[in-house]
Amino acid sequence: MRGIQAGMCASVLLWSGGLDARELTPRDIYEQASPAVVMVMGHSDSGKSGSGGTGSIIQAEGLVLTNAHVVIEERTGRPYPRLSVFLKPPRVTGDNRTDLSRMLRASVISYSRPLDLALLKLEGAPAPLPVVALNESAQGRIGDRVVAIGHPEQGGLWTLTTGVISAEMDNFNGIKGKHVFQTETGLNRGNSGGPLLDSEGRMIAVNTAIARVASDGLPITSISFSLKASVAAQWMREQGVNHPPSTTTPRPLSTPPTNAASDRSAKPPSQPSQGEATFPRAAKPPATPSTESVGPSPARPYDLDVLISDRAKAEADLEGMISEMRGRMKGR
């Protein structure tokens, strides 16, 4: 009996040691993956409406995976006419002038509203870019530790939050093939389209939706949903796009993406149940009901309304400058 117990203890120690040897700390994961996480901003020509969220670079040539609701204008059902993607600076300081100085324009090459996925192509990307590897082969299990990187409302840019997989659901909201993880990892508007990463720093899911208010108005916390990476990878293959291999160290691909037709023929997704919503970092978000009186909201480290307005003004000024220069050249 003692021999059996000793053997079992040895097995447990070996198993625990194996887990510790493979798992990265949240800081390790952040340092490995965050350079490949971007901020995505879409807005109208006027800059009076827009949306923001997070994305992951999945090909070194500049292909970004995000949520469709981040880049598709709800009013028109089409991509925003202006899409800006911001690369992570070497260090996030809280000063938008430096944190958001690495801006690239982007275009939507394919999207699926039922799955809430979109692929963006960066224009003039300084290749090779860092990439996030997908983990679609190993199935996440309830209790597995995960982390998220994104830009949560009233938080900082490139924020790290930690948690575990809480549950998993197939055919989420009645949409066939839309399989999700539930997690209590801190997610809010602005995390939309960002990666949910496993203990090896690979994307195990795409952060997609949150539940914050029950049907009777009671506030809900720690209920968020992330689309499984296996679903995203299958959809990308259908668009003719491959992704980096599932390795602990993400590697760029040498094959450029294939421009695929947008999935505009797909039927619209069923409406989320009350209290559940996708979470774009939308301009002027509605207030969330609360059962308690709270003090005034603290100043946000970044304000999407201001960012959209500033971005639209900067682009208008640039276009005006270009037009003026062309006019002068013609007059010579």
Short mmCIF file of C-alpha atoms in Angstrom, two decimals:
data_model
loop_
_atom_site.label_atom_id
_atom_site.label_comp_id
_atom_site.label_asym_id
_atom_site.label_seq_id
_atom_site.Cartn_x
_atom_site.Cartn_y
_atom_site.Cartn_z
CA MET A 1 0.00 0.00 0.00
CA ARG A 2 2.79 2.39 0.88
CA GLY A 3 4.42 1.63 -2.49
CA ILE A 4 1.19 2.48 -4.31
CA GLN A 5 0.76 5.72 -2.33
CA ALA A 6 4.36 6.68 -3.01
CA GLY A 7 3.85 6.00 -6.70
CA MET A 8 0.68 8.11 -6.77
CA CYS A 9 2.43 10.98 -4.99
CA ALA A 10 5.31 10.79 -7.45
CA SER A 11 2.84 10.85 -10.36
CA VAL A 12 1.07 13.90 -8.92
CA LEU A 13 4.39 15.70 -8.44
CA LEU A 14 5.49 14.87 -11.97
CA TRP A 15 2.16 16.07 -13.39
CA SER A 16 2.27 19.28 -11.38
CA GLY A 17 5.85 19.87 -12.42
CA GLY A 18 4.89 19.31 -16.06
CA LEU A 19 2.12 21.89 -15.80
CA ASP A 20 4.40 24.43 -14.16
CA ALA A 21 7.02 23.85 -16.84
CA ARG A 22 4.57 24.56 -19.65
CA GLU A 23 2.51 27.40 -18.20
CA LEU A 24 3.59 31.00 -18.61
CA THR A 25 2.91 33.72 -16.08
CA PRO A 26 0.42 36.46 -17.04
CA ARG A 27 3.37 38.82 -17.44
CA ASP A 28 5.12 36.34 -19.78
CA ILE A 29 1.95 36.00 -21.85
CA TYR A 30 1.51 39.77 -22.01
CA GLU A 31 5.09 40.39 -23.11
CA GLN A 32 4.79 37.67 -25.76
CA ALA A 33 1.34 38.48 -27.18
CA SER A 34 0.61 42.17 -26.58
CA PRO A 35 2.82 43.50 -29.45
CA ALA A 36 0.48 41.63 -31.83
CA VAL A 37 -2.67 43.12 -30.26
CA VAL A 38 -4.03 46.30 -31.88
CA MET A 39 -6.64 48.93 -31.25
CA VAL A 40 -9.27 49.18 -34.01
CA MET A 41 -11.32 52.31 -34.65
CA GLY A 42 -14.02 52.77 -37.27
CA HIS A 43 -15.85 56.01 -37.96
CA SER A 44 -17.92 57.86 -40.51
CA ASP A 45 -16.49 60.53 -42.80
CA SER A 46 -17.87 63.23 -40.54
CA GLY A 47 -16.44 61.68 -37.40
CA LYS A 48 -19.78 62.10 -35.61
CA SER A 49 -20.30 58.35 -35.16
CA GLY A 50 -17.97 55.45 -34.71
CA SER A 51 -16.93 52.36 -32.84
CA GLY A 52 -13.78 50.98 -31.30
CA GLY A 53 -12.42 47.66 -30.18
CA THR A 54 -9.47 45.31 -30.23
CA GLY A 55 -7.92 43.02 -32.83
CA SER A 56 -5.14 40.44 -33.20
CA ILE A 57 -2.53 40.37 -35.95
CA ILE A 58 -2.65 36.83 -37.35
CA GLN A 59 -0.35 37.21 -40.35
CA ALA A 60 2.95 39.07 -40.44
CA GLU A 61 1.97 40.85 -43.67
CA GLY A 62 -0.76 42.74 -41.82
CA LEU A 63 -3.92 40.65 -41.46
CA VAL A 64 -6.03 41.42 -38.38
CA LEU A 65 -8.83 39.33 -36.84
CA THR A 66 -11.53 41.20 -34.90
CA ASN A 67 -15.29 41.31 -34.32
CA ALA A 68 -17.61 42.31 -37.15
CA HIS A 69 -19.55 44.66 -34.87
CA VAL A 70 -16.38 46.70 -34.31
CA VAL A 71 -15.99 47.56 -38.01
CA ILE A 72 -19.54 47.28 -39.41
CA GLU A 73 -21.70 50.37 -39.00
CA GLU A 74 -25.00 49.35 -37.42
CA ARG A 75 -26.99 52.01 -39.29
CA THR A 76 -25.85 50.96 -42.78
CA GLY A 77 -24.85 47.34 -42.22
CA ARG A 78 -21.62 48.05 -44.13
CA PRO A 79 -18.00 48.62 -43.05
CA TYR A 80 -17.18 52.06 -41.72
CA PRO A 81 -15.73 54.25 -44.49
CA ARG A 82 -12.75 55.04 -42.26
CA LEU A 83 -10.87 52.32 -40.39
CA SER A 84 -7.78 53.06 -38.32
CA VAL A 85 -5.63 50.45 -36.59
CA PHE A 86 -3.12 51.39 -33.91
CA LEU A 87 -0.02 49.28 -33.21
CA LYS A 88 1.16 48.91 -29.64
CA PRO A 89 3.96 51.26 -28.58
CA PRO A 90 7.03 49.88 -26.80
CA ARG A 91 5.53 51.14 -23.54
CA VAL A 92 1.99 52.33 -22.81
CA THR A 93 2.17 55.61 -20.91
CA GLY A 94 -1.41 56.88 -20.79
CA ASP A 95 -0.56 59.73 -23.15
CA ASN A 96 -2.57 59.22 -26.34
CA ARG A 97 -0.15 61.34 -28.34
CA THR A 98 2.49 58.64 -27.95
CA ASP A 99 0.37 55.54 -27.25
CA LEU A 100 -1.64 56.03 -30.46
CA SER A 101 1.12 57.39 -32.67
CA ARG A 102 1.57 54.18 -34.72
CA MET A 103 -1.56 54.42 -36.85
CA LEU A 104 -2.28 52.48 -40.04
CA ARG A 105 -5.33 52.54 -42.26
CA ALA A 106 -7.17 49.30 -42.87
CA SER A 107 -9.91 47.80 -45.03
CA VAL A 108 -12.36 44.97 -44.40
CA ILE A 109 -11.68 42.01 -46.70
CA SER A 110 -14.25 39.62 -45.25
CA TYR A 111 -16.76 39.44 -42.43
CA SER A 112 -19.50 37.29 -40.93
CA ARG A 113 -22.20 38.97 -38.88
CA PRO A 114 -23.66 35.69 -37.55
CA LEU A 115 -20.26 34.64 -36.16
CA ASP A 116 -19.32 38.28 -35.43
CA LEU A 117 -15.93 37.96 -37.12
CA ALA A 118 -14.05 40.23 -39.50
CA LEU A 119 -10.69 40.21 -41.27
CA LEU A 120 -8.89 43.48 -41.88
CA LYS A 121 -5.96 44.18 -44.19
CA LEU A 122 -3.52 46.83 -42.99
CA GLU A 123 -2.26 49.32 -45.56
CA GLY A 124 1.48 49.92 -45.66
CA ALA A 125 2.22 47.64 -42.72
CA PRO A 126 5.91 47.49 -41.70
CA ALA A 127 6.35 43.73 -42.28
CA PRO A 128 7.06 41.46 -40.65
CA LEU A 129 4.63 42.27 -37.88
CA PRO A 130 4.39 40.20 -34.68
CA VAL A 131 1.53 37.69 -34.71
CA VAL A 132 -0.74 35.90 -32.26
CA ALA A 133 -0.89 32.13 -32.77
CA LEU A 134 -4.25 30.35 -32.56
CA ASN A 135 -4.79 27.29 -30.39
CA GLU A 136 -7.55 25.34 -32.09
CA SER A 137 -6.19 21.83 -31.52
CA ALA A 138 -6.23 21.71 -27.73
CA GLN A 139 -9.71 22.06 -26.27
CA GLY A 140 -9.94 24.50 -23.39
CA ARG A 141 -11.56 23.05 -20.30
CA ILE A 142 -13.57 24.61 -17.51
CA GLY A 143 -11.15 25.87 -14.89
CA ASP A 144 -8.27 26.51 -17.31
CA ARG A 145 -6.55 29.83 -16.69
CA VAL A 146 -6.87 32.45 -19.41
CA VAL A 147 -5.95 36.11 -19.92
CA ALA A 148 -7.33 38.86 -22.15
CA ILE A 149 -5.66 41.90 -23.68
CA GLY A 150 -7.67 44.87 -24.90
CA HIS A 151 -8.87 48.42 -24.36
CA PRO A 152 -11.72 48.30 -21.79
CA GLU A 153 -13.99 51.27 -21.30
CA GLN A 154 -12.73 53.64 -18.58
CA GLY A 155 -9.52 51.60 -18.44
CA GLY A 156 -6.13 51.86 -20.02
CA LEU A 157 -5.02 50.88 -23.51
CA TRP A 158 -3.55 47.39 -23.93
CA THR A 159 -4.96 46.29 -20.57
CA LEU A 160 -4.30 42.77 -19.21
CA THR A 161 -7.02 40.92 -17.28
CA THR A 162 -6.95 37.37 -15.93
CA GLY A 163 -9.43 34.63 -15.09
CA VAL A 164 -10.56 31.13 -16.01
CA ILE A 165 -12.91 29.41 -18.44
CA SER A 166 -16.22 29.26 -16.57
CA ALA A 167 -18.41 27.28 -19.01
CA GLU A 168 -18.77 26.42 -22.69
CA MET A 169 -21.80 26.61 -24.94
CA ASP A 170 -22.50 25.29 -28.43
CA ASN A 171 -24.64 27.12 -31.01
CA PHE A 172 -24.64 30.32 -28.96
CA ASN A 173 -27.84 32.39 -29.33
CA GLY A 174 -29.23 29.68 -31.60
CA ILE A 175 -26.59 30.26 -34.30
CA LYS A 176 -25.35 26.93 -35.63
CA GLY A 177 -21.62 26.47 -35.28
CA LYS A 178 -21.15 29.48 -32.99
CA HIS A 179 -19.41 27.74 -30.09
CA VAL A 180 -18.22 29.90 -27.22
CA PHE A 181 -16.44 29.86 -23.89
CA GLN A 182 -17.92 31.70 -20.95
CA THR A 183 -15.30 33.41 -18.79
CA GLU A 184 -15.18 35.62 -15.71
CA THR A 185 -12.06 37.33 -17.05
CA GLY A 186 -12.63 41.08 -16.83
CA LEU A 187 -14.07 42.18 -20.21
CA ASN A 188 -15.85 45.39 -21.09
CA ARG A 189 -16.66 47.50 -24.13
CA GLY A 190 -13.40 47.99 -25.94
CA ASN A 191 -12.29 44.37 -25.45
CA SER A 192 -14.41 43.40 -28.47
CA GLY A 193 -12.45 41.36 -31.00
CA GLY A 194 -9.44 40.93 -28.73
CA PRO A 195 -7.75 37.65 -27.86
CA LEU A 196 -8.54 35.33 -24.98
CA LEU A 197 -5.18 33.60 -24.44
CA ASP A 198 -4.32 30.27 -22.85
CA SER A 199 -1.44 29.57 -20.46
CA GLU A 200 0.94 29.17 -23.40
CA GLY A 201 0.11 32.56 -24.86
CA ARG A 202 -1.98 31.26 -27.76
CA MET A 203 -5.38 32.64 -28.72
CA ILE A 204 -7.99 30.17 -27.54
CA ALA A 205 -10.97 32.43 -28.33
CA VAL A 206 -12.06 35.86 -29.61
CA ASN A 207 -13.76 38.06 -27.00
CA THR A 208 -17.23 38.80 -28.31
CA ALA A 209 -20.05 39.56 -25.85
CA ILE A 210 -20.91 40.36 -22.26
CA ALA A 211 -23.96 40.03 -20.00
CA ARG A 212 -24.33 42.92 -17.60
CA VAL A 213 -28.06 43.31 -16.86
CA ALA A 214 -30.60 40.57 -16.10
CA SER A 215 -34.15 40.58 -17.47
CA ASP A 216 -35.40 42.19 -14.25
CA GLY A 217 -32.74 44.91 -14.38
CA LEU A 218 -30.49 43.36 -11.76
CA PRO A 219 -26.81 44.03 -12.56
CA ILE A 220 -24.73 41.01 -13.63
CA THR A 221 -20.98 40.68 -13.24
CA SER A 222 -18.31 38.31 -14.54
CA ILE A 223 -20.38 36.83 -17.38
CA SER A 224 -18.60 37.23 -20.72
CA PHE A 225 -18.43 35.17 -23.89
CA SER A 226 -15.60 34.42 -26.31
CA LEU A 227 -15.91 32.68 -29.68
CA LYS A 228 -13.73 29.57 -29.78
CA ALA A 229 -10.57 29.78 -31.88
CA SER A 230 -11.52 26.56 -33.68
CA VAL A 231 -14.63 28.32 -35.04
CA ALA A 232 -12.62 31.39 -36.09
CA ALA A 233 -9.94 29.22 -37.75
CA GLN A 234 -12.53 27.23 -39.71
CA TRP A 235 -14.21 30.43 -40.88
CA MET A 236 -10.87 31.88 -41.97
CA ARG A 237 -10.05 28.73 -43.95
CA GLU A 238 -13.38 29.16 -45.74
CA GLN A 239 -12.17 32.65 -46.71
CA GLY A 240 -8.94 31.16 -48.09
CA VAL A 241 -6.83 32.41 -45.18
CA ASN A 242 -4.46 30.31 -43.09
CA HIS A 243 -3.16 31.21 -39.66
CA PRO A 244 0.09 30.78 -37.73
CA PRO A 245 0.78 27.26 -36.38
CA SER A 246 -0.20 26.53 -32.78
CA THR A 247 3.17 26.90 -31.11
CA THR A 248 4.21 28.50 -27.85
CA THR A 249 6.18 31.10 -29.81
CA PRO A 250 4.03 32.71 -32.54
CA ARG A 251 5.68 32.62 -35.98
CA PRO A 252 4.75 34.74 -39.01
CA LEU A 253 3.51 33.16 -42.22
CA SER A 254 5.26 33.61 -45.53
CA THR A 255 2.06 33.29 -47.58
CA PRO A 256 0.00 36.47 -47.98
CA PRO A 257 -3.75 36.28 -47.35
CA THR A 258 -6.22 35.71 -50.15
CA ASN A 259 -8.79 38.43 -50.58
CA ALA A 260 -12.13 36.73 -50.04
CA ALA A 261 -15.63 37.93 -50.76
CA SER A 262 -17.44 39.46 -47.82
CA ASP A 263 -20.05 37.33 -46.15
CA ARG A 264 -22.89 39.75 -46.79
CA SER A 265 -25.28 37.03 -47.91
CA ALA A 266 -25.35 35.35 -44.51
CA LYS A 267 -28.56 35.81 -42.60
CA PRO A 268 -28.44 38.34 -39.73
CA PRO A 269 -27.79 36.82 -36.31
CA SER A 270 -30.62 36.37 -33.88
CA GLN A 271 -30.91 39.16 -31.35
CA PRO A 272 -29.11 38.67 -28.03
CA SER A 273 -31.31 38.03 -25.04
CA GLN A 274 -32.02 40.94 -22.70
CA GLY A 275 -29.02 41.82 -20.61
CA GLU A 276 -26.59 40.33 -23.11
CA ALA A 277 -24.86 42.35 -25.75
CA THR A 278 -21.88 42.62 -27.96
CA PHE A 279 -19.53 45.23 -26.63
CA PRO A 280 -18.04 47.65 -29.15
CA ARG A 281 -16.32 50.61 -27.59
CA ALA A 282 -19.12 52.71 -29.05
CA ALA A 283 -19.21 56.46 -28.90
CA LYS A 284 -21.48 57.74 -26.13
CA PRO A 285 -22.44 54.30 -24.67
CA PRO A 286 -25.69 54.13 -22.71
CA ALA A 287 -25.45 54.18 -18.94
CA THR A 288 -25.64 50.81 -17.20
CA PRO A 289 -28.44 50.52 -14.62
CA SER A 290 -27.23 50.16 -11.04
CA THR A 291 -28.97 49.31 -7.79
CA GLU A 292 -26.73 51.68 -5.83
CA SER A 293 -25.92 55.33 -6.02
CA VAL A 294 -22.34 55.89 -7.02
CA GLY A 295 -20.17 58.96 -7.23
CA PRO A 296 -19.32 60.75 -10.47
CA SER A 297 -17.48 58.63 -13.03
CA PRO A 298 -13.71 59.08 -13.00
CA ALA A 299 -12.05 60.69 -15.99
CA ARG A 300 -11.35 58.09 -18.65
CA PRO A 301 -7.73 57.56 -19.70
CA TYR A 302 -9.02 57.75 -23.25
CA ASP A 303 -12.29 59.06 -24.66
CA LEU A 304 -13.45 57.43 -27.89
CA ASP A 305 -15.67 60.38 -28.83
CA VAL A 306 -12.65 62.68 -28.73
CA LEU A 307 -10.40 60.18 -30.53
CA ILE A 308 -12.90 59.76 -33.39
CA SER A 309 -13.40 63.51 -33.72
CA ASP A 310 -9.64 64.15 -33.68
CA ARG A 311 -8.98 61.36 -36.19
CA ALA A 312 -11.63 62.68 -38.59
CA LYS A 313 -10.27 66.23 -38.29
CA ALA A 314 -6.68 65.06 -38.89
CA GLU A 315 -7.72 63.15 -42.02
CA ALA A 316 -9.74 66.11 -43.31
CA ASP A 317 -6.76 68.42 -42.75
CA LEU A 318 -4.47 65.96 -44.56
CA GLU A 319 -6.81 65.65 -47.52
CA GLY A 320 -7.14 69.43 -47.68
CA MET A 321 -3.36 69.78 -47.67
CA ILE A 322 -3.01 67.21 -50.46
CA SER A 323 -5.66 68.98 -52.57
CA GLU A 324 -3.92 72.32 -52.05
CA MET A 325 -0.55 70.88 -53.07
CA ARG A 326 -2.05 69.32 -56.20
CA GLY A 327 -3.62 72.66 -57.09
CA ARG A 328 -0.30 74.42 -56.76
CA MET A 329 1.42 71.80 -58.91
CA LYS A 330 -1.19 72.23 -61.65
CA GLY A 331 -0.70 75.98 -61.55
CA ARG A 332 3.02 75.71 -62.29
#
